[in-house]
Coordinates of C-alpha atoms and ligand atoms in Angstrom, one line a residue:
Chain S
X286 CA 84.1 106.8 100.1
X287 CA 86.7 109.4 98.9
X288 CA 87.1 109.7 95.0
X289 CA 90.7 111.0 94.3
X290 CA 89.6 112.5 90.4
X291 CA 92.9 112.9 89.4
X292 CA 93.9 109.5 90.2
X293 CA 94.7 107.7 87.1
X294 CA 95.7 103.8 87.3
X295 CA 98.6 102.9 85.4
X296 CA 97.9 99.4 86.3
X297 CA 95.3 97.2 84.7
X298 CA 92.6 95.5 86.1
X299 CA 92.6 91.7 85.7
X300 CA 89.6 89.9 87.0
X301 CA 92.2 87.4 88.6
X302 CA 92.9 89.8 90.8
X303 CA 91.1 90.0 94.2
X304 CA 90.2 93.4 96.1
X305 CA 93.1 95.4 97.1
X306 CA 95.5 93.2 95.6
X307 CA 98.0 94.1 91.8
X308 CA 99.9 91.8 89.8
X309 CA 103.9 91.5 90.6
X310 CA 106.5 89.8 88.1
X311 CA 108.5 89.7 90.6
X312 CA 108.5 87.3 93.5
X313 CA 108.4 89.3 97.0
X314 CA 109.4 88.0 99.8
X315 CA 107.2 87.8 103.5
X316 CA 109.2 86.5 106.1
X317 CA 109.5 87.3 110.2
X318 CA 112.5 87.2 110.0
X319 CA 116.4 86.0 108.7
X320 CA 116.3 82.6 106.3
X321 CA 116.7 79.7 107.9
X322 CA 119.3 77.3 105.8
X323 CA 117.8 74.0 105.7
X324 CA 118.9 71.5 103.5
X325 CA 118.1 68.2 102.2
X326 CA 120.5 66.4 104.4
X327 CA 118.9 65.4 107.0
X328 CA 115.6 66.9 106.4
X329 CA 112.2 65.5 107.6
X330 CA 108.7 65.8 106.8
X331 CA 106.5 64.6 109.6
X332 CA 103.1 63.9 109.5
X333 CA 101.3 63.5 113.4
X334 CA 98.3 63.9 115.5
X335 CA 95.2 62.4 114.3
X336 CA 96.3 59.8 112.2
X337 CA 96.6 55.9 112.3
X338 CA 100.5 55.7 110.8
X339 CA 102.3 58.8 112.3
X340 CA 104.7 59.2 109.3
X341 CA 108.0 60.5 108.6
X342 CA 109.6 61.0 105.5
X343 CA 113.1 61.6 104.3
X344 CA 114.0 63.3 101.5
X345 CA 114.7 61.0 99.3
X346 CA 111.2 58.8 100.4
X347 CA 109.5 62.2 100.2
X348 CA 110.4 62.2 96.5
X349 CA 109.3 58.8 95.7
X350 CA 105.9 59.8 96.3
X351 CA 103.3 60.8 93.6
X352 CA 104.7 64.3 92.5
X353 CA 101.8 66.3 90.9
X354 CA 102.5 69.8 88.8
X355 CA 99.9 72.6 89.3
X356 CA 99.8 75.7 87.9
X357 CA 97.8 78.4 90.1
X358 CA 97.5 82.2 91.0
X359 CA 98.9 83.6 94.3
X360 CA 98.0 86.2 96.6
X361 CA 100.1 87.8 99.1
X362 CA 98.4 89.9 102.0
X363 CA 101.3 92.6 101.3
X364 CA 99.2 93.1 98.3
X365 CA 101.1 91.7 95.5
X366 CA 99.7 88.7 93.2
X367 CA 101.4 86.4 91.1
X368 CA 99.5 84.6 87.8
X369 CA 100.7 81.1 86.8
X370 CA 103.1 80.1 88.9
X371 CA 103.5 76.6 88.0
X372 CA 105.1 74.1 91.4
X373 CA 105.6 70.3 91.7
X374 CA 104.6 68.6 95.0
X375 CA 102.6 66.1 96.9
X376 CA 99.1 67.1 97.1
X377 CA 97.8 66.9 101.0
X378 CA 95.5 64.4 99.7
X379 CA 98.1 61.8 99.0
X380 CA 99.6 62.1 102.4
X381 CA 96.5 62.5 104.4
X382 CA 95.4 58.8 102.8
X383 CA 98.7 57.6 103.7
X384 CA 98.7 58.8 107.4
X385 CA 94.8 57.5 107.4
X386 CA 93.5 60.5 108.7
X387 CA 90.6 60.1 111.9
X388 CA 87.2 61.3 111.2
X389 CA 88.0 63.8 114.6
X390 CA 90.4 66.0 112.8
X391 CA 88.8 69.5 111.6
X392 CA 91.9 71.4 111.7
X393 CA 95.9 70.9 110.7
X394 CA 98.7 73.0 111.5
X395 CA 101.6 73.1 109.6
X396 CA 104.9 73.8 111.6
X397 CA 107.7 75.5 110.0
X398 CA 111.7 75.1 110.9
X399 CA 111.8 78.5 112.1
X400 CA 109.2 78.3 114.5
X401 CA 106.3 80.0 112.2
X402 CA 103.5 78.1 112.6
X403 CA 99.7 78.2 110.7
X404 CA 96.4 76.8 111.3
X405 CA 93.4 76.0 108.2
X406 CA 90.5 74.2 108.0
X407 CA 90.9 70.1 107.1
X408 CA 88.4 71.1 104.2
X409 CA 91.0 73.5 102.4
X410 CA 93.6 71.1 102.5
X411 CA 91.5 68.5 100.7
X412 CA 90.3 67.5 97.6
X413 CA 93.2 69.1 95.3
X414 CA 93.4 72.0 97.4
X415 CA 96.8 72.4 99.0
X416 CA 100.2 70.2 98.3
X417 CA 103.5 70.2 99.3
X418 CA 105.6 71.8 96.9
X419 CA 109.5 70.9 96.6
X420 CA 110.0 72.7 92.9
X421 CA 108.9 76.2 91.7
X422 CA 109.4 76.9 87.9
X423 CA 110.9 73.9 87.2
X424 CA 113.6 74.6 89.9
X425 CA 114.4 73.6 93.8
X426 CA 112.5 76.2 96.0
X427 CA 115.3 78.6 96.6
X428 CA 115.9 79.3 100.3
X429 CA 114.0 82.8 100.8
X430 CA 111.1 80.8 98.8
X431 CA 110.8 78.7 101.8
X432 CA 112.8 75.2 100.0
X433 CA 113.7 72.0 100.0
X434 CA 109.6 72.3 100.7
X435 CA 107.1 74.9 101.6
X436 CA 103.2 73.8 101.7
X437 CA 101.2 75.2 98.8
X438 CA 97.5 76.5 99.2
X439 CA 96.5 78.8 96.7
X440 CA 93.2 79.8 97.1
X441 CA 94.1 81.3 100.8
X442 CA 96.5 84.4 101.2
X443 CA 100.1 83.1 100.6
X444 CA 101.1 83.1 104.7
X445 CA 98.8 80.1 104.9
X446 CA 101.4 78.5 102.6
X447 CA 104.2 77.8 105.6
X448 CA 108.0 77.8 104.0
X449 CA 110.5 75.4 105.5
X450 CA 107.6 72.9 105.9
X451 CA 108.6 70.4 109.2
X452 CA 105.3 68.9 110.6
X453 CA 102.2 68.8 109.9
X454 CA 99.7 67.9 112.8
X455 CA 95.9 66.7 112.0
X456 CA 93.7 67.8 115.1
X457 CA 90.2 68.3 116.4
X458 CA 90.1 71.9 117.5
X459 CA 91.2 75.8 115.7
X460 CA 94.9 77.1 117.0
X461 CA 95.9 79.8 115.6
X462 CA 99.3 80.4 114.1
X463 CA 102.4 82.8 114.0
X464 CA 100.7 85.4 112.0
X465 CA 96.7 84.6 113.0
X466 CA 97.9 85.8 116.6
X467 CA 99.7 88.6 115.7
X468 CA 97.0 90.7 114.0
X469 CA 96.1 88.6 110.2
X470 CA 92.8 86.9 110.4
X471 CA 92.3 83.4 110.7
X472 CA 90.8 81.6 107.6
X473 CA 92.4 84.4 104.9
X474 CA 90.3 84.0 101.9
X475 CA 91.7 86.5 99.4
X476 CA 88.7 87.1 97.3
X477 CA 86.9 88.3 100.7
X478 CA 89.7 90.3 101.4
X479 CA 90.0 88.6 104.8
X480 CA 93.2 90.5 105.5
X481 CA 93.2 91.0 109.4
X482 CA 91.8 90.1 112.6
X483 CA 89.1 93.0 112.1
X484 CA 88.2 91.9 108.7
Chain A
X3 CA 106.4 90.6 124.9
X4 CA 103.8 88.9 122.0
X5 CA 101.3 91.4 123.0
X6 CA 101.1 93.8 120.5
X7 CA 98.7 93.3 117.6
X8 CA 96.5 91.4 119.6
X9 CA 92.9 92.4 119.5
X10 CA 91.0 93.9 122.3
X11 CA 88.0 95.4 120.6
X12 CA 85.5 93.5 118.8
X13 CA 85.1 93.2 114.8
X14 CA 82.3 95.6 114.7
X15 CA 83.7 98.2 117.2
X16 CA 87.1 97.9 115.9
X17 CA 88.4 101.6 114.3
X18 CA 91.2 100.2 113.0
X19 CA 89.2 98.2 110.0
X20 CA 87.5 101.2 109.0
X21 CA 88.6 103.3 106.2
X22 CA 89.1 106.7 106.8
X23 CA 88.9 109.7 105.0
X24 CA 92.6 111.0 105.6
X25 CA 93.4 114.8 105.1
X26 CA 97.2 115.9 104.8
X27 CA 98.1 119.0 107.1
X28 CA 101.7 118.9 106.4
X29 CA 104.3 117.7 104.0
X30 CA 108.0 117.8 103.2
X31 CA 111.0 116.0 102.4
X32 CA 112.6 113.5 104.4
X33 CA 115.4 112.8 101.6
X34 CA 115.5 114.0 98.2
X35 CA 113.8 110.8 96.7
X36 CA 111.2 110.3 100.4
X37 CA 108.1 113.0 100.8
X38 CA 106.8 112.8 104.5
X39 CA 103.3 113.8 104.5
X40 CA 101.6 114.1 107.7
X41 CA 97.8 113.4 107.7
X42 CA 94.8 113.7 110.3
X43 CA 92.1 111.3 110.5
X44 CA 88.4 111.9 112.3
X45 CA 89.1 108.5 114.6
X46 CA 93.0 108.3 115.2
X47 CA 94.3 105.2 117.0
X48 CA 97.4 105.0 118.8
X49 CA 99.6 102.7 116.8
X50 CA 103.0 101.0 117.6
X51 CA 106.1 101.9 116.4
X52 CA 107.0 99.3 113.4
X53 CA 103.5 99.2 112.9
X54 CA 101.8 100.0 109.0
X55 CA 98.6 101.6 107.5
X56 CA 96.8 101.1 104.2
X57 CA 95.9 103.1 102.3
X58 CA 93.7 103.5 99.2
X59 CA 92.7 105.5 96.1
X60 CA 89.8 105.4 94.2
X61 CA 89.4 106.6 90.5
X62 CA 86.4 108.6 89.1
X63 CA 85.6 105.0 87.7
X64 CA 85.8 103.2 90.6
X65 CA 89.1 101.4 90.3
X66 CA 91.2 101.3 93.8
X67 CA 94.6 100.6 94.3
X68 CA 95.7 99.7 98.0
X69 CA 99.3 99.9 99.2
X70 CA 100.7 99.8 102.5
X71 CA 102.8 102.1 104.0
X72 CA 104.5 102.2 107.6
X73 CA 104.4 104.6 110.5
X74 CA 107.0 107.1 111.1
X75 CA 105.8 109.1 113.8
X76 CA 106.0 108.1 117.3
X77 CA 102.7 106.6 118.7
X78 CA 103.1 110.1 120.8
X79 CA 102.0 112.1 118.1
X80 CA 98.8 112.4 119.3
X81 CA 96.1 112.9 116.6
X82 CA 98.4 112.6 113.5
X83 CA 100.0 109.9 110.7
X84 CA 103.2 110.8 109.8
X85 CA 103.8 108.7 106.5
X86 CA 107.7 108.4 104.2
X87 CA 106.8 107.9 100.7
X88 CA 109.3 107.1 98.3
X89 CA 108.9 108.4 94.5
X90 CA 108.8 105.1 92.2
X91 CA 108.9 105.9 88.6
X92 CA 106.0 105.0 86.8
X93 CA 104.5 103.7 90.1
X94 CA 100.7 103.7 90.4
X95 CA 100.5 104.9 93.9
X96 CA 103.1 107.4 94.6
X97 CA 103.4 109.6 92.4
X98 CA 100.1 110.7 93.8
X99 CA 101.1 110.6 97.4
X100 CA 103.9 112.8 96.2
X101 CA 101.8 115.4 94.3
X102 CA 99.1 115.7 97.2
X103 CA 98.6 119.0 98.5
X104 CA 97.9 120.0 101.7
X105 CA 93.9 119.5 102.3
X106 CA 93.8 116.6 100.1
X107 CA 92.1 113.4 100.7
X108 CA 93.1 110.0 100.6
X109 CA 91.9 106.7 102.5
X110 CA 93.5 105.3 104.6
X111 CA 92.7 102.7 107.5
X112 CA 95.1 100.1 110.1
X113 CA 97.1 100.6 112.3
X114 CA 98.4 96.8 111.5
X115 CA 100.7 94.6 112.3
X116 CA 102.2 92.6 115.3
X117 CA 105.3 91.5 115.1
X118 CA 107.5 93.9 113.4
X119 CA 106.9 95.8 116.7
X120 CA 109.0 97.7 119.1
X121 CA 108.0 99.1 121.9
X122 CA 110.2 100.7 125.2
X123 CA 108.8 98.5 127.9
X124 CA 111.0 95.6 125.6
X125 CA 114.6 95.2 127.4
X126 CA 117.8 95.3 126.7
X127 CA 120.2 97.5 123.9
X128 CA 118.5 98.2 120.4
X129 CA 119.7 97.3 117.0
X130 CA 118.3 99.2 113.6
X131 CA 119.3 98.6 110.4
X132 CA 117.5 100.9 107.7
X133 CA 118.0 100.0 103.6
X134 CA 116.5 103.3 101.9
X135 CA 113.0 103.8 103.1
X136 CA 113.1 100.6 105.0
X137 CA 114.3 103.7 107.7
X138 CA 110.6 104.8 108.0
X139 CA 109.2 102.4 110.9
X140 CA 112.6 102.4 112.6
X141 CA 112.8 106.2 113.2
X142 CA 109.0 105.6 114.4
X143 CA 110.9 103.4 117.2
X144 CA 113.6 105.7 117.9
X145 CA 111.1 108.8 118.0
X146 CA 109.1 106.7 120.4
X147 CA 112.6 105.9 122.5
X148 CA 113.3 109.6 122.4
X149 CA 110.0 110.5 123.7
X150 CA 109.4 108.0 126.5
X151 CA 112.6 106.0 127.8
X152 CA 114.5 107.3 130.1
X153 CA 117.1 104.4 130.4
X154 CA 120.8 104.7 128.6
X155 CA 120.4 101.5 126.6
X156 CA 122.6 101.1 123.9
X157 CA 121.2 102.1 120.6
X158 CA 122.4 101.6 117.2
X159 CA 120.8 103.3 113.8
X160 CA 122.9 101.4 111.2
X161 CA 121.8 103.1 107.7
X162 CA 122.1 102.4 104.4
X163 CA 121.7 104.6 101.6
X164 CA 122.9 105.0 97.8
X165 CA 123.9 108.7 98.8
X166 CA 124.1 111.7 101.3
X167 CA 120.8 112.9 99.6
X168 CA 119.0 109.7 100.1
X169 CA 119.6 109.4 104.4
X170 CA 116.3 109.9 105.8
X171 CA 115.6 112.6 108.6
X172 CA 119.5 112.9 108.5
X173 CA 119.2 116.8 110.6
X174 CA 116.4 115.3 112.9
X175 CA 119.1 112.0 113.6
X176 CA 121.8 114.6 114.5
X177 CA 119.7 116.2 116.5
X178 CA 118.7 113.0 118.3
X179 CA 122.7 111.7 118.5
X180 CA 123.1 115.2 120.6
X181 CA 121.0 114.5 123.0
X182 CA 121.2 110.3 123.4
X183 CA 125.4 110.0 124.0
X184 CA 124.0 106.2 124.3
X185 CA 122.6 106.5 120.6
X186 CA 125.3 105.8 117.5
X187 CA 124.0 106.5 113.8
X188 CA 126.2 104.8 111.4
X189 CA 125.9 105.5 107.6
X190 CA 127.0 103.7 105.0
X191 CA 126.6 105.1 101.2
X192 CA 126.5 102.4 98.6
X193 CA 126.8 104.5 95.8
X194 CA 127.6 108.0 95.7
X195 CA 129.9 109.8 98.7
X196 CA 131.2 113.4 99.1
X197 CA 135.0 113.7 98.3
X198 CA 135.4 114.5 102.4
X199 CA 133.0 111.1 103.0
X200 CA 135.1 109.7 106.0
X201 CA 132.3 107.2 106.9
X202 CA 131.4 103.5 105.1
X203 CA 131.4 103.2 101.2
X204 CA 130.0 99.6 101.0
X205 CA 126.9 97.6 100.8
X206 CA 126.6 96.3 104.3
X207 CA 129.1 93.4 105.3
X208 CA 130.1 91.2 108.4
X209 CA 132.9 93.1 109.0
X210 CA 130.3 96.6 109.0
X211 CA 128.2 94.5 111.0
X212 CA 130.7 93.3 113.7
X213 CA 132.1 96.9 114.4
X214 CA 128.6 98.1 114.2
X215 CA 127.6 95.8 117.1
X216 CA 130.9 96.3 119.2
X217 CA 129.2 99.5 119.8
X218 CA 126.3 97.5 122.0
X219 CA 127.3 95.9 125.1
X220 CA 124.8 94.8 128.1
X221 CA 122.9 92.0 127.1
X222 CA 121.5 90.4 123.5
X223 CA 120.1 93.2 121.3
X224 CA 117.0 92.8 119.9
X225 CA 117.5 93.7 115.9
X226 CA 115.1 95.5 113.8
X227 CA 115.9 95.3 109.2
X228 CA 113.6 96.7 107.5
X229 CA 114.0 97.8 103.7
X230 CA 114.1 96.3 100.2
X231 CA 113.6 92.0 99.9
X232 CA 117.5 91.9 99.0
X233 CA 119.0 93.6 101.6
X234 CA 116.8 92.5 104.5
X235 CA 118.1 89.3 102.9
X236 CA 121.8 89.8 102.8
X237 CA 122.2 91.7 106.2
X238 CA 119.9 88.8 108.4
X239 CA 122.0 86.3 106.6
X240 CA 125.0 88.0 107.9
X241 CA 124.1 88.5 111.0
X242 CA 122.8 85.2 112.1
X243 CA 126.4 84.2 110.2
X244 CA 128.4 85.9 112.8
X245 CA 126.5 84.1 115.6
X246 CA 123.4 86.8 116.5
X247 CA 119.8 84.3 117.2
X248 CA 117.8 84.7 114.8
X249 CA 114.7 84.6 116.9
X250 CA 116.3 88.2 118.6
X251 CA 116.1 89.6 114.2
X252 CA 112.9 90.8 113.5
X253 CA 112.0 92.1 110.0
X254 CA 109.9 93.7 107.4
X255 CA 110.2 93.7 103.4
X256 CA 109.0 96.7 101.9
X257 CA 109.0 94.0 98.4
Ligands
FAD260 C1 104.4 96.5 105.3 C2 104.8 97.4 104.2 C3 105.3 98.7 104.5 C4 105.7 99.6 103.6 N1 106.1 100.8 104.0 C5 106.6 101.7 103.0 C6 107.1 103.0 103.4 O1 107.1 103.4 104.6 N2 107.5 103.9 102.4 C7 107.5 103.5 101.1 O2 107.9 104.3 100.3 N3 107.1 102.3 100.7 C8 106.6 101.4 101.6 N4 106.1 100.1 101.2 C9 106.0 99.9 99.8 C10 104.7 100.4 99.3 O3 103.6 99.7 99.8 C11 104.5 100.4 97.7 O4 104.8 99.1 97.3 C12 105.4 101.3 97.0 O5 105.1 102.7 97.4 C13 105.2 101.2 95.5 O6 103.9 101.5 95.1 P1 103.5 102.3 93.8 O7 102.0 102.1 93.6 O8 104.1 103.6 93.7 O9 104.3 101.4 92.7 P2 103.7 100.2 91.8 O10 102.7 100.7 90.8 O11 103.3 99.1 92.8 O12 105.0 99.8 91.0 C14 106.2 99.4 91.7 C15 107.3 99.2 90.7 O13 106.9 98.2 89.8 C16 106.8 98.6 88.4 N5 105.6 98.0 87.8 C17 104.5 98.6 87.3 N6 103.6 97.7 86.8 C18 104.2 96.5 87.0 C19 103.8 95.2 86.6 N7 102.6 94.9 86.0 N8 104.6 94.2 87.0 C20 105.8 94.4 87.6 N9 106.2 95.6 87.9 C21 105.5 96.7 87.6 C22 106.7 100.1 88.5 O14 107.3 100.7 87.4 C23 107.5 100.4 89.8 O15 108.8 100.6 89.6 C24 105.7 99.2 102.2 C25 105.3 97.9 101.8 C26 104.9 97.0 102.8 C27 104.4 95.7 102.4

């Protein structure tokens, strides 16, 4: 390892950071590439694969569901993390005993309108684990945020936490996504600074 | 064309996730606010243009800071990283970069990244649109055009820059425009313009962006924005406004 002696941090060092990463105030934005504008007209939230009910949900039905507010840290594999961000949403649990999800399904991939996919594990999308957020600070998910709904799982790097949410599909086998085939590794834990492919 | 980024090596052989102990050989300025600082590293790996590194700095206590920062040398420049560093005030990382001198030592390890990739086995005319130091991977693109395509595609450098000071590699671009009649730099200064400024004096707009792209005929271009969150923002929203796919817009947010 190279020591730079003359490097002095201006930033501190708060143990709710991971490796690598520093706290932002801001909130950055990682996208492939222009916005999508989706709206709530129309919009659908769909639910498919291994499950007894496939479902579908409108906005309005989407709402009537049990809305849950969490308040959680996020990392962003560009390197930035955010404390306390506080979202409203759906947890995964909710829908996934809704849809009656088959004892088969180890994986889900959530599908986004811009046709960005990614793939995790069923076990870090349950038990309080992941939701699907609709309001971020007490406000609709602007567009670049990834609103009307984005999925939400905190403890993985933040591109695990699709924007313009479509589809999510319950299955029995690993596929990776947009970004898991392009060079980011494919589970993404932050605090293993499992960054890319190589990592 | 989905390629790139792809991995070919396995985990243990791979180069890339190793951090490296980087030693600068040559620096100077690419505009009066960008240093370009040129390191060597004992296991170089070709990388593609668009592509990034990391890099990282570690404090006689221990404490690192990581950032990333992209390519702007061509892949062709064997044996060498050509960084563009932009001074932030009171930024942690650098302020560093910026006072390294030549034979100093940082980490650095990558090269990473697979979609904000281009490459001149991809077809048809090419579209760049540079905020500030968003220009860095894009002149990594057109350096690696200059060096191995042969065709005439149409190429346009739209750039964007608070003022004349602040154009990246603005002698090297002329330089390039000389030789590549097929190649058009357009700049547009947001801020600040000399009295006998006869080019744009606007934030990028739809009208810009429509004479910009008269100037590419033959086929879809494929569009490469790269530069701060809100104008990456503001110029794909344009575009895909005045009919471009968005799937052809590729792009990268420095944050
Ligand atoms: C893929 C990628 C490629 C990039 N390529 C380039 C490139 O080619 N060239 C380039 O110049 N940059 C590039 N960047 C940006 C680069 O990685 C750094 O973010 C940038 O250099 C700033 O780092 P810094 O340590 O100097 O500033 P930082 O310490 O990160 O500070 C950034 C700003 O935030 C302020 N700040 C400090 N502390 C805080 C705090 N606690 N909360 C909020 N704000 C704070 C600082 O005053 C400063 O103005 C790239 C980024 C990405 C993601």
């Amino acid at each position: 390892m190279i020591i730079n002696e003359d490097f002095e941090p201006t930033r501190g060092r708060d143990k709710r950071l991971p490796p690598g990463q520093y706290e932002t105030r801001d909130f950055p934005v990682l996208s492939l590439g222009p916005t999508p504008e989706v709206t709530t007209e129309g919009w659908k939230l769909e639910i498919t694969g291994l499950v007894q009910n496939q479902l579908s949900f409108s906005w309005e039905e989407f709402l009537k569901l049990p809305i849950e507010k969490v308040k959680k840290d996020i990392h962003c594999v560009t390197k930035w993390s955010k404390f306390d961000t506080e979202w409203e949403g759906v947890s995964l649990d909710e829908l996934m005993k809704r849809a009656g999800v088959g004892e088969s399904a180890t994986h889900v991939i959530a599908y986004s309108h811009d046709g960005y996919s990614t793939n995790l594990p069923i076990e870090d999308v349950r038990d309080g684990k992941a939701w699907v957020a609709v309001r971020y600070e007490g406000e609709d998910i602007s567009a670049e945020h990834g609103g009307p709904a984005r999925l939400l799982v905190p403890h993985l790097y933040f591109w695990k936490s699709a924007k313009w949410l479509k589809r999510i599909e319950f299955i029995d086998r690993d596929v990776p996504g947009f970004w898991e085939v392009r060079g980011y590794h494919n589970y993404g834990d932050p605090w293993q600074e499992q960054r890319y492919t190589f990592d | 064309m989905e390629t790139p980024g792809k991995n070919n090596a396995t985990p243990s052989t791979d180069l890339r996730r190793l951090w490296q102990a980087a030693t600068l050989v040559r620096f100077g300025f690419a505009a009066g606010n960008v240093k370009s600082l040129v390191f060597k590293v004992p296991e170089w790996v070709k990388h593609l243009p668009g592509q990034h590194y990391d890099i990282r700095l570690t404090s006689a206590t221990g404490y690192q800071a990581e950032r990333s920062y992209s390519a702007a040398s061509a892949p062709e420049s064997e044996g060498v990283i050509e960084l563009g560093v932009e001074f932030l005030e009171k930024g942690e990382v650098s302020p560093y970069l910026w006072n390294l001198k030549e034979g100093g030592k940082i980490e650095i390890r990558g090269p990473i990244g697979g979609h904000f990739i281009w490459t001149s086995e991809m077809p048809g005319p090419l579209v760049l649109i540079g905020g500030g130091s968003g220009m860095v991977p894009l002149m990594s693109m057109l350096r690696h055009y200059h060096l191995t395509d042969t065709s005439r595609r149409p190429i346009v450098f739209l750039i964007s820059a608070r003022s004349l000071d602040r154009v990246l590699y603005k002698e090297e671009l002329e330089e390039l425009m000389g030789k590549h009649p097929n190649l058009s730099v357009v700049i547009t200064l947001t801020d600040e313009a000399p009295s006998d400024w006869v080019g744009y004096k606007r934030r990028v707009d739809s009208e810009m962006l429509q004479e910009v792209l008269a100037k590419v005929s033959g086929g879809m271009p494929m569009t490469y924005i790269c530069g701060p969150t809100g104008f990456v923002e503001a110029v794909s929203r344009n575009l895909v406004a005045e009919g471009a796919a968005p799937h052809l817009i590729r792009t990268e947010r420095f944050g």
